[in-house]
Each structure stands twice: as structure tokens, then as C-alpha cells.
Short mmCIF file of C-alpha atoms and ligand atoms in Angstrom, two decimals:
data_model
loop_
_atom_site.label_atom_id
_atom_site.label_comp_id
_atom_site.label_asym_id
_atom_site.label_seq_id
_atom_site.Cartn_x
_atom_site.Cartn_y
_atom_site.Cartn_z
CA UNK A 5 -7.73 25.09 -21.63
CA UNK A 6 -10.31 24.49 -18.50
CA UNK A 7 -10.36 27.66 -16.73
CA UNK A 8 -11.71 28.09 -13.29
CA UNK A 9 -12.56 31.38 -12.10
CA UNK A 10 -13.25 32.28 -8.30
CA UNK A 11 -15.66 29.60 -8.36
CA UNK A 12 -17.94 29.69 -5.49
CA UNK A 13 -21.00 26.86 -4.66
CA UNK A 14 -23.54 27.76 -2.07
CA UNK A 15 -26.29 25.54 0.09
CA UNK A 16 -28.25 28.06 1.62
CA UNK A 17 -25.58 29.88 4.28
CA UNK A 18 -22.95 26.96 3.69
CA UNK A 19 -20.63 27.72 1.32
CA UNK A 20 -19.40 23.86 0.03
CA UNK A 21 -17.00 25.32 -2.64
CA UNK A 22 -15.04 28.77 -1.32
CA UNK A 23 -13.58 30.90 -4.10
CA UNK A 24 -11.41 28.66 -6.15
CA UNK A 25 -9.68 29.61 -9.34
CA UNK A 26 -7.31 26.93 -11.15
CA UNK A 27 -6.51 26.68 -15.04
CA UNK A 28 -5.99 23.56 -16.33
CA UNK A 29 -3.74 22.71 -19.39
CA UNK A 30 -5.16 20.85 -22.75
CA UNK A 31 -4.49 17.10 -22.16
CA UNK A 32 -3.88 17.48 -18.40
CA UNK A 33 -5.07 14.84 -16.19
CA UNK A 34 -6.09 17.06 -12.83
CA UNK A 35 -7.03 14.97 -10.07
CA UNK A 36 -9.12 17.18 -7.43
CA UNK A 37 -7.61 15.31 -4.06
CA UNK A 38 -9.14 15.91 -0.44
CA UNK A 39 -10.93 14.77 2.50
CA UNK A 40 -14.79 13.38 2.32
CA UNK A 41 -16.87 16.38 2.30
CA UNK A 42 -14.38 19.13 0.95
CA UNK A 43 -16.21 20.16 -1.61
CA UNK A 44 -14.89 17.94 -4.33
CA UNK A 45 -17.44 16.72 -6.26
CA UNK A 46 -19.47 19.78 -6.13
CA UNK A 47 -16.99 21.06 -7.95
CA UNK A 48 -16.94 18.54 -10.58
CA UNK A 49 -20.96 18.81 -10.76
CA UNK A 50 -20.31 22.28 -11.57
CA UNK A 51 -17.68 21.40 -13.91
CA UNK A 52 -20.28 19.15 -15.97
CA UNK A 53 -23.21 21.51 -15.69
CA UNK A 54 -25.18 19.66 -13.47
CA UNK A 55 -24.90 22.14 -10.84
CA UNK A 56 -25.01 26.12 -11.28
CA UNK A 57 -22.51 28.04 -9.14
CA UNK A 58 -23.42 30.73 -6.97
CA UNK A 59 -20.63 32.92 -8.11
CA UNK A 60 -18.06 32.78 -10.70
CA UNK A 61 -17.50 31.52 -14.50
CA UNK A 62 -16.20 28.31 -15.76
CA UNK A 63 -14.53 28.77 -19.33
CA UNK A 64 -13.79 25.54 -21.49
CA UNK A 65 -11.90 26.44 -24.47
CA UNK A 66 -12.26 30.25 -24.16
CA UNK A 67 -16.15 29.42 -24.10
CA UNK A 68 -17.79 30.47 -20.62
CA UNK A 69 -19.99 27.29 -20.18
CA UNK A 70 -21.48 28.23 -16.53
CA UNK A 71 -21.62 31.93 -14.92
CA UNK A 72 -22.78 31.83 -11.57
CA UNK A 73 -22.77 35.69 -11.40
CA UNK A 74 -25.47 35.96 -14.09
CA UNK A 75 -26.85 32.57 -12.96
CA UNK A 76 -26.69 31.23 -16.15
CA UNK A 77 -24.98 27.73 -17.53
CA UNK A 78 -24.74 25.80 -21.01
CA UNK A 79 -26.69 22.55 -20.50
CA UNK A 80 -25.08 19.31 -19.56
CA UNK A 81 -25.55 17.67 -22.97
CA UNK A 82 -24.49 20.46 -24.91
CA UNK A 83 -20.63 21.00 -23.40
CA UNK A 84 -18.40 18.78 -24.97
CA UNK A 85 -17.86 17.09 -21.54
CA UNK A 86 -18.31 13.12 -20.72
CA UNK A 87 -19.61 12.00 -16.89
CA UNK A 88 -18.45 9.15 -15.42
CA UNK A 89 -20.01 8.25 -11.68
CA UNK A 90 -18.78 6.03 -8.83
CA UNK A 91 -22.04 4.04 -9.86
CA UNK A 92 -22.53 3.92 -13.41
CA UNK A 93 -26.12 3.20 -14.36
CA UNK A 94 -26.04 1.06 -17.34
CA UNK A 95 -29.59 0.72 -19.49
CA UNK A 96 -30.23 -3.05 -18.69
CA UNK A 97 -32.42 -3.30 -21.22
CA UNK A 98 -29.91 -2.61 -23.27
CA UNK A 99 -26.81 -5.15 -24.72
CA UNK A 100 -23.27 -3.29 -24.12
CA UNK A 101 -23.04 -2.51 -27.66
CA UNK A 102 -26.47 -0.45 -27.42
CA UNK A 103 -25.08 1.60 -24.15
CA UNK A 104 -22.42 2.20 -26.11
CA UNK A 105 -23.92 3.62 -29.27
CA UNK A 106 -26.54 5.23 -27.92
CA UNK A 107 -25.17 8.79 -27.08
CA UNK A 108 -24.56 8.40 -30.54
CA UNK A 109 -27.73 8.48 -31.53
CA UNK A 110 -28.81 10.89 -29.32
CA UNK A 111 -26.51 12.90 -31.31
CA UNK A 112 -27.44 11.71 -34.75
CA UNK A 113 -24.72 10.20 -35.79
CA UNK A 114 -25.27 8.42 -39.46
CA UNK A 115 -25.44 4.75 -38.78
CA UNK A 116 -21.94 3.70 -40.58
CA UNK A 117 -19.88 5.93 -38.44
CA UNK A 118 -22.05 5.03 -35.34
CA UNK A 119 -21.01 1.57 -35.76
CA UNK A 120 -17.43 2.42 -36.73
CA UNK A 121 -16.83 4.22 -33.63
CA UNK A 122 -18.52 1.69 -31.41
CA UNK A 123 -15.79 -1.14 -32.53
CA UNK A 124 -13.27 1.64 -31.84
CA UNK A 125 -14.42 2.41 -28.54
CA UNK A 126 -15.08 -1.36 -27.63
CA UNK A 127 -11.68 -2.04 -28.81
CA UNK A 128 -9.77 0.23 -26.67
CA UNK A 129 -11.56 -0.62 -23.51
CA UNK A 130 -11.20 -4.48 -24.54
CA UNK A 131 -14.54 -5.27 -23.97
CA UNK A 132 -15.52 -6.09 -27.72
CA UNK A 133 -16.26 -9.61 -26.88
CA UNK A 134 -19.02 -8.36 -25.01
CA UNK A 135 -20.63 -6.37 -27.17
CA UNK A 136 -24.00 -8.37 -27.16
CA UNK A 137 -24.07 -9.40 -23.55
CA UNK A 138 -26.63 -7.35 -21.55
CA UNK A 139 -25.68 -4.94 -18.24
CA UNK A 140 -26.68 -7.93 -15.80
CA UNK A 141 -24.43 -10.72 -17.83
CA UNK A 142 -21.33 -8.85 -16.74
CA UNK A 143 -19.21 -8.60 -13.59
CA UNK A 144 -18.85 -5.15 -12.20
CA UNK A 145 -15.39 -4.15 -13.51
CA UNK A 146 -16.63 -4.90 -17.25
CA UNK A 147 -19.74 -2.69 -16.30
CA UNK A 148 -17.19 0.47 -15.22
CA UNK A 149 -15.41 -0.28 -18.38
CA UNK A 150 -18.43 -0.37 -20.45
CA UNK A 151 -19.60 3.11 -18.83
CA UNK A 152 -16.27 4.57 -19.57
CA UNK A 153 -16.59 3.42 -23.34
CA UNK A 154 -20.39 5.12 -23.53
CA UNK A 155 -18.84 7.97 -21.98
CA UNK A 156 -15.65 8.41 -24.28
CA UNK A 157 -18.11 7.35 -27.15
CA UNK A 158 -18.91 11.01 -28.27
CA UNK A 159 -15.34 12.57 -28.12
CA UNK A 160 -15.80 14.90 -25.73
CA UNK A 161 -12.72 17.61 -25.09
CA UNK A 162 -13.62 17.24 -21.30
CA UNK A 163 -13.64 13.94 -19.55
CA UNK A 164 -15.20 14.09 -15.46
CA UNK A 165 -15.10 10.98 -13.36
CA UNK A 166 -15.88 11.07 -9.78
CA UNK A 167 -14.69 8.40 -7.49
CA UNK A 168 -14.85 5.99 -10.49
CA UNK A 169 -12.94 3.45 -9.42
CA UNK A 170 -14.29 2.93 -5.45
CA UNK A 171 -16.66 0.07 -6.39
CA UNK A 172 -14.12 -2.14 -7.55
CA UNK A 173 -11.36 -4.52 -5.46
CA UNK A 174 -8.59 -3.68 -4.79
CA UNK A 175 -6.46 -5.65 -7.62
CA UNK A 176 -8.99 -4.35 -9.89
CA UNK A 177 -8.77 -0.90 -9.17
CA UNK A 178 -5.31 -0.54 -9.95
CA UNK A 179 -5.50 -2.58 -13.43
CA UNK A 180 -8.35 0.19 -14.10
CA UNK A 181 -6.14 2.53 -13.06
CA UNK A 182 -3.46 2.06 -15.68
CA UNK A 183 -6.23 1.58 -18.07
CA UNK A 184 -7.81 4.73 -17.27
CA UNK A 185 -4.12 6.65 -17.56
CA UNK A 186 -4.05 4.13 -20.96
CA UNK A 187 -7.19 5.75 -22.07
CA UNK A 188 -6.43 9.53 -21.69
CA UNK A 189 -3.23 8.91 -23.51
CA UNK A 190 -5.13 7.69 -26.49
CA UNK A 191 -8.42 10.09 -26.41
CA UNK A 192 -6.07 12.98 -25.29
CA UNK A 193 -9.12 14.68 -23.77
CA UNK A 194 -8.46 16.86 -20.32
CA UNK A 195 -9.62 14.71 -17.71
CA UNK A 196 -10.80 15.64 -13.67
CA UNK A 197 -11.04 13.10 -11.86
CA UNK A 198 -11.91 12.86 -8.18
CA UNK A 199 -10.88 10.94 -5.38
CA UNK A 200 -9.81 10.99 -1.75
CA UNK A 201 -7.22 7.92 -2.07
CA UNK A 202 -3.90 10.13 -2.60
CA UNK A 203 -1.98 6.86 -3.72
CA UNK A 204 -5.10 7.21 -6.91
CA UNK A 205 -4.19 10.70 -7.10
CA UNK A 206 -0.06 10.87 -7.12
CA UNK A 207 -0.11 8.11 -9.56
CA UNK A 208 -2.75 9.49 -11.90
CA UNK A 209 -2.62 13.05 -11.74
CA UNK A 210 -0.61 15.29 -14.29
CA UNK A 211 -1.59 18.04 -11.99
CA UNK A 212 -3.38 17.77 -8.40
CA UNK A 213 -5.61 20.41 -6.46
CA UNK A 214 -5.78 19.34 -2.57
CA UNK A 215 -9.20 20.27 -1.35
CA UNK A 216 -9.86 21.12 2.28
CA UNK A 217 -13.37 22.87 3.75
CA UNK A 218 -14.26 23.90 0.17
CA UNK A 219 -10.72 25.57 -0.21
CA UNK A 220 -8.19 24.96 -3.03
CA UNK A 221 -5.13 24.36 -0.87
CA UNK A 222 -2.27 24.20 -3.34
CA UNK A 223 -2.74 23.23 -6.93
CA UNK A 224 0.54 21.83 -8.75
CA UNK A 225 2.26 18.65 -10.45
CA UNK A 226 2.72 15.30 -7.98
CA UNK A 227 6.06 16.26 -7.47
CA UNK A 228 5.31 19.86 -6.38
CA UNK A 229 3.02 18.79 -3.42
CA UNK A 230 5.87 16.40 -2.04
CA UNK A 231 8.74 18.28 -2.65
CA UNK A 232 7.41 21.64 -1.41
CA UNK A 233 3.91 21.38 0.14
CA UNK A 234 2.80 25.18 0.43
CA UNK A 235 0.19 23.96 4.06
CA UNK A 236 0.60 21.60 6.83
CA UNK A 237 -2.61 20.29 5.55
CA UNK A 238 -1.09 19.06 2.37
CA UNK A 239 2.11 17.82 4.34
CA UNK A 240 -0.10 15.20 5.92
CA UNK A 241 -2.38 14.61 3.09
CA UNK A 242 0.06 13.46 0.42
CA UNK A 243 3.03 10.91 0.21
CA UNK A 244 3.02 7.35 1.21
CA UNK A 245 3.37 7.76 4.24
CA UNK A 246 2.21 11.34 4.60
CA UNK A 247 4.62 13.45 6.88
CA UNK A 248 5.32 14.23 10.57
CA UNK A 249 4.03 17.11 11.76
CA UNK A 250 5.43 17.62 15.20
CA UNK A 251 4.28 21.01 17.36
CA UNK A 252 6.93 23.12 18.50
CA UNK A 253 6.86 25.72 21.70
CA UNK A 254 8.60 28.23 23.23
CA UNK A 255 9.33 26.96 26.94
CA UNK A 256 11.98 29.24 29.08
CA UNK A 257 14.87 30.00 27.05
CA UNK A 258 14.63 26.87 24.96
CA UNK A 259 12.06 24.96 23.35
CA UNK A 260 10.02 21.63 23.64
CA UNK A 261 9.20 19.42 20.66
CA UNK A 262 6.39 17.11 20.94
CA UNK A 263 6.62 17.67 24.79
CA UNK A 264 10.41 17.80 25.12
CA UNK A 265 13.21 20.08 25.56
CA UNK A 266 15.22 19.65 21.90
CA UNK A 267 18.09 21.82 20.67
CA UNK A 268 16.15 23.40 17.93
CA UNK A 269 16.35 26.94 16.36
CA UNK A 270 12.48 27.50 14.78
CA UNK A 271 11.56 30.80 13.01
CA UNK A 272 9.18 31.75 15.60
CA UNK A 273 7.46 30.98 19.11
CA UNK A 274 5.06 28.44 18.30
CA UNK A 275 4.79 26.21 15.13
CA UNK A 276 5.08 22.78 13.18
CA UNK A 277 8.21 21.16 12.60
CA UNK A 278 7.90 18.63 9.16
CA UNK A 279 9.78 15.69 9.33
CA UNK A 280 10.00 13.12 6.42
CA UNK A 281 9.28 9.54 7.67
CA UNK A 282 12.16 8.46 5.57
CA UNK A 283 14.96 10.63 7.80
CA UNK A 284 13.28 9.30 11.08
CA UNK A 285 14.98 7.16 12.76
CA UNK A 286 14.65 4.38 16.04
CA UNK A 287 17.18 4.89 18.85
CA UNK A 288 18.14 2.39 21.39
CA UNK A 289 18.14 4.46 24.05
CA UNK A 290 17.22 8.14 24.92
CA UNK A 291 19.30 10.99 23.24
CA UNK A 292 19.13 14.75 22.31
CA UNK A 293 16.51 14.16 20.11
CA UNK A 294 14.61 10.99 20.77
CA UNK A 295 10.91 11.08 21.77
CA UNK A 296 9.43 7.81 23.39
CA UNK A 297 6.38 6.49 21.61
CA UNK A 298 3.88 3.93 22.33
CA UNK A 299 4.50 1.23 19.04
CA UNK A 300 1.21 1.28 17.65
CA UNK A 301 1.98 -0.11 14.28
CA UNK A 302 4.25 -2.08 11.97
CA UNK A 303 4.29 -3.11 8.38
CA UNK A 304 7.04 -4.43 5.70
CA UNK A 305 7.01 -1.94 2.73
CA UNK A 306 9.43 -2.71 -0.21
CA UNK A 307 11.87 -4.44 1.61
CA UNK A 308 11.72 -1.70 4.71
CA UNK A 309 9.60 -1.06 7.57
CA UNK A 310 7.21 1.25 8.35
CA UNK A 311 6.90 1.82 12.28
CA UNK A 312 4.29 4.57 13.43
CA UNK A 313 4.30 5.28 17.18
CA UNK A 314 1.58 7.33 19.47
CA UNK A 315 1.73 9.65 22.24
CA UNK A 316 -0.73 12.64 23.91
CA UNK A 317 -2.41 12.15 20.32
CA UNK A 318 1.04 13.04 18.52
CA UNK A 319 1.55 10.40 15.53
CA UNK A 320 4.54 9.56 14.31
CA UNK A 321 5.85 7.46 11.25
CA UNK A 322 8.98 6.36 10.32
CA UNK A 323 10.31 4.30 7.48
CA UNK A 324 13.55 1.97 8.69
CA UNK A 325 15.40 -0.92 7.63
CA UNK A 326 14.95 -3.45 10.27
CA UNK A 327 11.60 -4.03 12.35
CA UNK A 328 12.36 -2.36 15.71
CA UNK A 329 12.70 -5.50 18.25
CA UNK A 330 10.09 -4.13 20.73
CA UNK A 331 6.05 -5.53 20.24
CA UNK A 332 3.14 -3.26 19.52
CA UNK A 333 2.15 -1.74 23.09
CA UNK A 334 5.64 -1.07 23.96
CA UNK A 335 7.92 1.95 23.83
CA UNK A 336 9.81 2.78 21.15
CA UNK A 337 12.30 5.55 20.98
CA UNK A 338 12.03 7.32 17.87
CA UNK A 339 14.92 9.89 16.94
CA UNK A 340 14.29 13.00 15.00
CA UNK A 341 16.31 14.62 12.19
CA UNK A 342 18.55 17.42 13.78
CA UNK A 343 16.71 19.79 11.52
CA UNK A 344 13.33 19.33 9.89
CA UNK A 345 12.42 19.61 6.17
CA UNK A 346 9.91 22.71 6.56
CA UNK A 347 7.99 24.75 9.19
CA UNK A 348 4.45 25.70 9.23
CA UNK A 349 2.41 28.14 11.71
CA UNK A 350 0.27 27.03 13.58
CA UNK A 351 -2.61 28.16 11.10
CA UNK A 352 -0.84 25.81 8.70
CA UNK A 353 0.94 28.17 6.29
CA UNK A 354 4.64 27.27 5.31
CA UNK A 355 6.88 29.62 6.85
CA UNK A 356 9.90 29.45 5.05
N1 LIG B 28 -27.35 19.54 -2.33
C1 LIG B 28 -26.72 19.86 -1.19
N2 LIG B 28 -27.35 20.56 -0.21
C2 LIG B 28 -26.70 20.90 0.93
N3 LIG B 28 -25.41 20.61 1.19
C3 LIG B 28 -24.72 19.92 0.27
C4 LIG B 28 -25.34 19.52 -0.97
N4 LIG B 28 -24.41 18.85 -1.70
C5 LIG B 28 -23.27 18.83 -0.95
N5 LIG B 28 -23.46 19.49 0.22
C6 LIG B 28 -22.45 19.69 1.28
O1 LIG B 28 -21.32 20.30 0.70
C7 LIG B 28 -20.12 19.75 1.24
C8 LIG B 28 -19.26 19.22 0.10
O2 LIG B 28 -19.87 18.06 -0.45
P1 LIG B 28 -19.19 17.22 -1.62
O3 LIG B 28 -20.12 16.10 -1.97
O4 LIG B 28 -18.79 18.15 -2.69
O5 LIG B 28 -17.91 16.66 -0.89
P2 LIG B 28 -16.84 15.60 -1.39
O6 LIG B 28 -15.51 16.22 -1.13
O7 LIG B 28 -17.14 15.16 -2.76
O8 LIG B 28 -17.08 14.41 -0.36
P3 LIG B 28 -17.09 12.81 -0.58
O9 LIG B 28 -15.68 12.41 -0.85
O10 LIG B 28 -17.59 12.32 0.74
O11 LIG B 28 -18.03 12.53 -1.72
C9 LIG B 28 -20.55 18.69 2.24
O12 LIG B 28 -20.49 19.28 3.53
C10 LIG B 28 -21.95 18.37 1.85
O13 LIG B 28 -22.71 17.97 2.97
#
């Protein structure tokens, strides 16, 4: 168990990691999700030592392995935890085989089972035809892999990567990506990983904290943060496409969504009506529930269409079967469910 505990990072007055307490399962695969600067790999700098916290304890197996409250934290090296960076230094003057092996040594490892576990390793990243090809004499995608394997080399119970895949195309990244999910399968280890592409994260993750301003928004499964996102923030953040988030105000004895009078019943005077792209709709004409849109966008998406429309900054996506027969620049009438799927306040919190 990887246990979190009201966590706090600060840079002089600015506090880049606020208060955040998560436990994390044996085995889990927690993917720490969010926007750039949200605190996320601050967090997983304090998670592999390199960085002390400024207030609370992080506990690996019942072991507290950084305190920031008594300022105190177990060395990198010596906490059973494995690195891996978006760039992933390689020793060039050494052949893949001697990256490999030579955390090994560091840990002295007798030489048989050194060279035992470096055809293991090799192996299961398929990269054991280049074990005597230097850093330089292979593309970048074999180079990631060949980090991962020096990283995996020692066992460690903890496996970190931060944005390990961004380097790579985009065909490659997802081939890593079902390596990497092959990988934690086979080593077992509890991996946190971080990244701010949520497609990465809802196909990776066991578990998933969203990250905003240094905040743990909600922490839970893939399915969790779809089916019931606890903020508006996380509403928008996750799902392909995220959802509509559409303001709702009191106005005379009725109410105007998105700028126009709707027959709605919200649970208060002002707040966010969710709608799922999938339940939006297109409407030939203007209805009960129709607001006109400026087509911004269009793209085929498994055999639908996704058609996202613009207007006084409100941005709205819909999934449909057909492409809608007006061009990008004209108006398109999209029609809203007669209910939505969640409200928010305006702060962001999930009402009911
Ligand atoms: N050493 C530092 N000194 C001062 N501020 C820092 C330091 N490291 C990070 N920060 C600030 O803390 C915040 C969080 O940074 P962090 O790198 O953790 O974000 P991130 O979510 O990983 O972003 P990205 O996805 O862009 O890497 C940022 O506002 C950043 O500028």
C-alpha cells in the first residue's frame, strides 16, 4: 500500500501541491491526471524522494519514506521505487545491455544473477537483440524501452513515470502504451504514472486522481470519474469528448440556459447544467430547447460524428449519426436533453 497523507509542497509562498491525501492499493496502476502546471509531477518528485515536502508523510508499505513535518526523507536510491522521465538519459558510453545491468551493480548484485536478470528484463521489453548496440545506434522508442528495462531492472515495489510516453509519435505511443499496461501486469509493482492526455489516463489507469491548482479533485477508478464526476472540473476534463457544461440563471419567473429561456427545473438560482455529448442532439429548426451555435468543428469518430458548436464563449459538443448538412461558419441548431445528467454550482461542486 502507497499511502499519501495531507501532502503539502511549497515554493516559497506558492503552495504547488495543496493538502492531498490518497491511498493507493498494491498492484494499482494510479495515473495522477490534470492540467500543465497542477502540481503533478511535484507530486511524483515527492513520491520518489527527489523532492522533500513541506508538510505531510508519505508511507510505502507501512514504512514512512518522506515526512515533511520533521523535514526528513529516505534517500532516492534507498526506497524500493524505479524513475522513469519524459527524457530518459541513457549512459552513451554505455551498450544497452550495460544501462541495463548497471543499477545492478550499483547494488551488488553477484555477476550470475546480474546477467540472469538482464536477459529477463531484455526479454520482456523485446529489446534483447539490442543488447550490444550503444544509446546513439537506436531510434528513440527502443531508447524509452531500454530506460524502462534499467528502471524495472532492480524490482522495485514502486514504479514512477512522468510523462513517459510524450516524446514518442503518435502510433508509437499507443503500442508503448499497451506495453507499458503489458509490463505492470508481469512486474506487478504499483505504478504512478503522470500525464495530462486523459485518453493515456482512462485507458491506463486502475485508479485516477484529477489534479487541478495543486488540488486532488476526485480520486477513483476510470469508470467513477465518467459515471459520477464529483466537480465540474472533472466533467470537462475526462471522457472523449469531455462534457457540456452549460450555465444556468434565474431570469423572471423562469430561467435562461446558455442565454435562453428553457423549461428547466434546476436545484437552485444559478448553476451548471451537464449534458453528455452523446444525448445532444441537431435540430432542424428552433424548438423548446435548441440553442443556435456557430459550427466550429466536425470530425467522423467510429462511424459517428462529432459536431462542436461556439457561441458568447459557450462550447458545445455533440456526438450524432449523420454530419449536420450546414459548413463550418454556419449556424447550427443544437437541441438539448430535456433534463441534464448532473448539476454543479457555480464553484464547481456537484449538487445532487
Ligand atoms: N522548483 C520550483 N520552484 C518554484 N516553483 C515551482 C518549482 N517546481 C514547480 N513549480 C511550480 O509548481 C507548479 C506545479 O508544477 P508541476 O511541474 O508539478 O506541474 P505539472 O502538473 O507537472 O505540469 P506539467 O504538465 O506542465 O509538467 C507550477 O506552477 C510550477 O511553476
Amino acid at each position: 500500500m502507497l499511502e499519501i497523507q495531507n501532502l503539502v509542497k511549497r515554493f516559497g509562498s506558492f503552495e504547488a501541491v495543496k493538502d492531498v491525501s490518497i491511498s493507493v492499493p498494491d498492484g494499482a496502476f494510479l495515473v495522477l491526471l490534470g492540467p500543465s502546471g497542477c502540481g503533478k509531477t511535484t507530486l511524483l518528485r515527492m513520491l520518489s524522494g527527489l523532492e522533500l515536502p513541506s508538510a505531510g508523510q508519505i508511507v510505502f508499505d507501512g514504512e514512512t519514506v518522506s515526512d515533511g513535518d520533521r523535514n526528513w526523507s529516505v534517500d532516492p536510491a534507498k526506497r524500493n521505487s524505479g524513475l522513469v522521465f519524459q527524457s530518459y538519459a541513457l549512459w552513451p558510453h554505455m551498450s544497452v545491455k550495460g544501462n541495463v545491468e548497471w543499477p545492478l551493480k550499483v547494488m551488488k548484485m553477484p555477476k550470475a544473477e546480474r546477467a540472469a536478470r538482464v536477459a529477463e528484463v531484455l526479454k520482456l521489453l523485446d529489446i534483447a537483440q539490442l543488447a550490444e548496440r550503444y544509446p546513439n545506434e537506436i531510434s528513440g522508442g527502443q531508447q524509452q524501452r531500454v530506460a524502462i528495462a534499467r528502471t524495472i531492472a532492480p524490482k522495485p515495489s514502486v514504479l514512477l513515470f512522468d510523462e513517459p510516453l510524450s516524446n514518442l509519435d503518435a502510433k508509437l505511443r499507443v503500442e508503448m502504451r499497451t506495453e507499458l499496461m503489458k509490463l505492470h501486469r508481469a512486474t506487478g509493482a504499483t505504478t504512478v504514472y503522470v500525464t495530462h492526455d486523459q485518453i493515456e489516463a482512462m485507458t491506463m489507469a486502475t485508479h485516477v486522481a484529477v489534479m487541478n491548482q495543486g488540488r486532488v479533485q476526485q480520486f477513483g477508478t476510470p469508470a467513477d470519474l465518467v459515471d459520477h464526476p464529483e466537480t465540474a472540473f472533472v466533467a470537462t476534463f475526462v471522457g472523449t469528448p469531455p462534457n457540456n457544461m452549460v450555465p444556468v440563471v434565474k431570469n423572471g419567473i423562469g430561467y435562461k440556459v446558455g442565454g435562453r429561456h428553457m423549461p428547466v427545473t434546476p436545484p437552485a438560482d444559478e448553476c451548471l447544467a451537464m449534458y453528455r455529448a452523446e444525448k445532444m442532439t441537431l435540430a432542424e429548426t428552433e424548438g423548446e430547447t435548441t440553442l443556435p451555435m456557430e459550427l466550429v468543428e466536425t470530425s467522423a469518430i467510429a462511424g459517428r460524428t462529432m459536431v462542436t458548436g461556439l457561441r458568447d464563449g459557450l462550447r458545445l459538443t455533440a456526438i450524432v449519426d449523420r454530419p449536420p448538412a450546414a459548413r463550418i461558419g454556419e449556424t447550427v441548431q443544437f437541441r438539448l436533453p430535456e433534463r441534464p445528467d448532473s448539476w454543479f454550482a457555480p464553484d464547481g461542486e456537484r449538487i445532487d
